[in-house]
Amino acid sequence: MTATNTARRWLALRQRLNMDQLEFADLALTSRSTISRVESGDTQLKYANIQALEQSLGSPIGVLLGNDDTPAAPAWYFDYLALPAPMRRKASAIISATIKTLADPG
C-alpha cells in the first residue's frame, strides 16, 4: 500500500467517524498536527497511536481501514463507532443479546 493510499484511508476513516482532526487525535493519543501530517502522507502513526485507536474504537485497525486481508466491517459498524460511549455500551448490550437469541436454536 502506498503512502498516499494509506493517507487517504486514514482521512476516510476519520470522516466516516464524523470526527474532526482534534477528536481523532485525542483517540490516538497524539496531536492534531500529527493527524494532519498522517492524512497528507507526510508521516505515519506510531504503533502506540494505532493501539490507542484500536482500544478506543474497539476494533483492529485493519478492519477500520478496510485492508484487503482483513474481514470487512458490517455496513452499520461506522455508525456504531460514531456513537458516544454511553450509547455504544447500550448498543453493544442489545447486539449481544440479539446474537445470543439468534444463536439459541431452542
C-alpha positions as protocol buffer text, in pm:
chain_id: "A"
residue {
  index: 1
  type: MET
  ca { x: 0 y: 0 z: 0 }
}
residue {
  index: 2
  type: THR
  ca { x: 144 y: 338 z: -99 }
}
residue {
  index: 3
  type: ALA
  ca { x: 183 y: 628 z: 143 }
}
residue {
  index: 4
  type: THR
  ca { x: -81 y: 824 z: -49 }
}
residue {
  index: 5
  type: ASN
  ca { x: -327 y: 535 z: -33 }
}
residue {
  index: 6
  type: THR
  ca { x: -264 y: 493 z: 341 }
}
residue {
  index: 7
  type: ALA
  ca { x: -312 y: 867 z: 396 }
}
residue {
  index: 8
  type: ARG
  ca { x: -644 y: 854 z: 210 }
}
residue {
  index: 9
  type: ARG
  ca { x: -760 y: 561 z: 422 }
}
residue {
  index: 10
  type: TRP
  ca { x: -681 y: 747 z: 746 }
}
residue {
  index: 11
  type: LEU
  ca { x: -871 y: 1052 z: 621 }
}
residue {
  index: 12
  type: ALA
  ca { x: -1166 y: 838 z: 509 }
}
residue {
  index: 13
  type: LEU
  ca { x: -1178 y: 662 z: 847 }
}
residue {
  index: 14
  type: ARG
  ca { x: -1185 y: 991 z: 1038 }
}
residue {
  index: 15
  type: GLN
  ca { x: -1457 y: 1126 z: 811 }
}
residue {
  index: 16
  type: ARG
  ca { x: -1669 y: 808 z: 844 }
}
residue {
  index: 17
  type: LEU
  ca { x: -1649 y: 856 z: 1220 }
}
residue {
  index: 18
  type: ASN
  ca { x: -1767 y: 1217 z: 1180 }
}
residue {
  index: 19
  type: MET
  ca { x: -1469 y: 1344 z: 1378 }
}
residue {
  index: 20
  type: ASP
  ca { x: -1252 y: 1647 z: 1331 }
}
residue {
  index: 21
  type: GLN
  ca { x: -874 y: 1607 z: 1347 }
}
residue {
  index: 22
  type: LEU
  ca { x: -858 y: 1706 z: 1714 }
}
residue {
  index: 23
  type: GLU
  ca { x: -1118 y: 1448 z: 1820 }
}
residue {
  index: 24
  type: PHE
  ca { x: -940 y: 1178 z: 1621 }
}
residue {
  index: 25
  type: ALA
  ca { x: -604 y: 1284 z: 1765 }
}
residue {
  index: 26
  type: ASP
  ca { x: -745 y: 1253 z: 2117 }
}
residue {
  index: 27
  type: LEU
  ca { x: -844 y: 891 z: 2046 }
}
residue {
  index: 28
  type: ALA
  ca { x: -499 y: 818 z: 1902 }
}
residue {
  index: 29
  type: LEU
  ca { x: -323 y: 992 z: 2194 }
}
residue {
  index: 30
  type: THR
  ca { x: -140 y: 1226 z: 1959 }
}
residue {
  index: 31
  type: SER
  ca { x: -166 y: 1584 z: 1833 }
}
residue {
  index: 32
  type: ARG
  ca { x: -393 y: 1736 z: 1571 }
}
residue {
  index: 33
  type: SER
  ca { x: -86 y: 1835 z: 1368 }
}
residue {
  index: 34
  type: THR
  ca { x: 30 y: 1472 z: 1361 }
}
residue {
  index: 35
  type: ILE
  ca { x: -309 y: 1362 z: 1227 }
}
residue {
  index: 36
  type: SER
  ca { x: -286 y: 1635 z: 963 }
}
residue {
  index: 37
  type: ARG
  ca { x: 58 y: 1510 z: 856 }
}
residue {
  index: 38
  type: VAL
  ca { x: -65 y: 1147 z: 851 }
}
residue {
  index: 39
  type: GLU
  ca { x: -362 y: 1242 z: 632 }
}
residue {
  index: 40
  type: SER
  ca { x: -135 y: 1429 z: 392 }
}
residue {
  index: 41
  type: GLY
  ca { x: 105 y: 1134 z: 369 }
}
residue {
  index: 42
  type: ASP
  ca { x: 397 y: 1314 z: 533 }
}
residue {
  index: 43
  type: THR
  ca { x: 427 y: 1072 z: 826 }
}
residue {
  index: 44
  type: GLN
  ca { x: 284 y: 750 z: 968 }
}
residue {
  index: 45
  type: LEU
  ca { x: 117 y: 692 z: 1303 }
}
residue {
  index: 46
  type: LYS
  ca { x: 334 y: 523 z: 1562 }
}
residue {
  index: 47
  type: TYR
  ca { x: 237 y: 176 z: 1677 }
}
residue {
  index: 48
  type: ALA
  ca { x: 133 y: 311 z: 2019 }
}
residue {
  index: 49
  type: ASN
  ca { x: -108 y: 553 z: 1850 }
}
residue {
  index: 50
  type: ILE
  ca { x: -258 y: 274 z: 1640 }
}
residue {
  index: 51
  type: GLN
  ca { x: -301 y: 63 z: 1954 }
}
residue {
  index: 52
  type: ALA
  ca { x: -476 y: 356 z: 2124 }
}
residue {
  index: 53
  type: LEU
  ca { x: -716 y: 384 z: 1828 }
}
residue {
  index: 54
  type: GLU
  ca { x: -787 y: 12 z: 1833 }
}
residue {
  index: 55
  type: GLN
  ca { x: -861 y: 26 z: 2204 }
}
residue {
  index: 56
  type: SER
  ca { x: -1073 y: 342 z: 2180 }
}
residue {
  index: 57
  type: LEU
  ca { x: -1275 y: 215 z: 1884 }
}
residue {
  index: 58
  type: GLY
  ca { x: -1286 y: -149 z: 1990 }
}
residue {
  index: 59
  type: SER
  ca { x: -1171 y: -288 z: 1659 }
}
residue {
  index: 60
  type: PRO
  ca { x: -850 y: -393 z: 1484 }
}
residue {
  index: 61
  type: ILE
  ca { x: -713 y: -112 z: 1269 }
}
residue {
  index: 62
  type: GLY
  ca { x: -716 y: -336 z: 960 }
}
residue {
  index: 63
  type: VAL
  ca { x: -1094 y: -360 z: 982 }
}
residue {
  index: 64
  type: LEU
  ca { x: -1123 y: 14 z: 1033 }
}
residue {
  index: 65
  type: LEU
  ca { x: -900 y: 98 z: 737 }
}
residue {
  index: 66
  type: GLY
  ca { x: -1053 y: -167 z: 514 }
}
residue {
  index: 67
  type: ASN
  ca { x: -729 y: -354 z: 445 }
}
residue {
  index: 68
  type: ASP
  ca { x: -768 y: -620 z: 180 }
}
residue {
  index: 69
  type: ASP
  ca { x: -661 y: -910 z: 403 }
}
residue {
  index: 70
  type: THR
  ca { x: -890 y: -813 z: 691 }
}
residue {
  index: 71
  type: PRO
  ca { x: -1258 y: -911 z: 702 }
}
residue {
  index: 72
  type: ALA
  ca { x: -1488 y: -621 z: 616 }
}
residue {
  index: 73
  type: ALA
  ca { x: -1684 y: -448 z: 889 }
}
residue {
  index: 74
  type: PRO
  ca { x: -2066 y: -468 z: 871 }
}
residue {
  index: 75
  type: ALA
  ca { x: -2236 y: -175 z: 698 }
}
residue {
  index: 76
  type: TRP
  ca { x: -2365 y: -35 z: 1030 }
}
residue {
  index: 77
  type: TYR
  ca { x: -2028 y: -55 z: 1208 }
}
residue {
  index: 78
  type: PHE
  ca { x: -1905 y: 300 z: 1148 }
}
residue {
  index: 79
  type: ASP
  ca { x: -2239 y: 445 z: 1257 }
}
residue {
  index: 80
  type: TYR
  ca { x: -2198 y: 243 z: 1577 }
}
residue {
  index: 81
  type: LEU
  ca { x: -1843 y: 372 z: 1631 }
}
residue {
  index: 82
  type: ALA
  ca { x: -1958 y: 730 z: 1584 }
}
residue {
  index: 83
  type: LEU
  ca { x: -2200 y: 699 z: 1878 }
}
residue {
  index: 84
  type: PRO
  ca { x: -2096 y: 847 z: 2214 }
}
residue {
  index: 85
  type: ALA
  ca { x: -1950 y: 586 z: 2452 }
}
residue {
  index: 86
  type: PRO
  ca { x: -2264 y: 551 z: 2671 }
}
residue {
  index: 87
  type: MET
  ca { x: -2479 y: 484 z: 2364 }
}
residue {
  index: 88
  type: ARG
  ca { x: -2220 y: 236 z: 2228 }
}
residue {
  index: 89
  type: ARG
  ca { x: -2240 y: 42 z: 2556 }
}
residue {
  index: 90
  type: LYS
  ca { x: -2621 y: 22 z: 2527 }
}
residue {
  index: 91
  type: ALA
  ca { x: -2599 y: -79 z: 2161 }
}
residue {
  index: 92
  type: SER
  ca { x: -2339 y: -345 z: 2246 }
}
residue {
  index: 93
  type: ALA
  ca { x: -2571 y: -494 z: 2508 }
}
residue {
  index: 94
  type: ILE
  ca { x: -2857 y: -503 z: 2257 }
}
residue {
  index: 95
  type: ILE
  ca { x: -2637 y: -658 z: 1987 }
}
residue {
  index: 96
  type: SER
  ca { x: -2501 y: -921 z: 2229 }
}
residue {
  index: 97
  type: ALA
  ca { x: -2850 y: -1015 z: 2348 }
}
residue {
  index: 98
  type: THR
  ca { x: -2974 y: -1037 z: 1990 }
}
residue {
  index: 99
  type: ILE
  ca { x: -2685 y: -1262 z: 1883 }
}
residue {
  index: 100
  type: LYS
  ca { x: -2741 y: -1491 z: 2183 }
}
residue {
  index: 101
  type: THR
  ca { x: -3112 y: -1513 z: 2099 }
}
residue {
  index: 102
  type: LEU
  ca { x: -3043 y: -1591 z: 1734 }
}
residue {
  index: 103
  type: ALA
  ca { x: -2774 y: -1846 z: 1821 }
}
residue {
  index: 104
  type: ASP
  ca { x: -3001 y: -2036 z: 2061 }
}
residue {
  index: 105
  type: PRO
  ca { x: -3180 y: -2295 z: 1847 }
}
residue {
  index: 106
  type: GLY
  ca { x: -3433 y: -2373 z: 2123 }
}
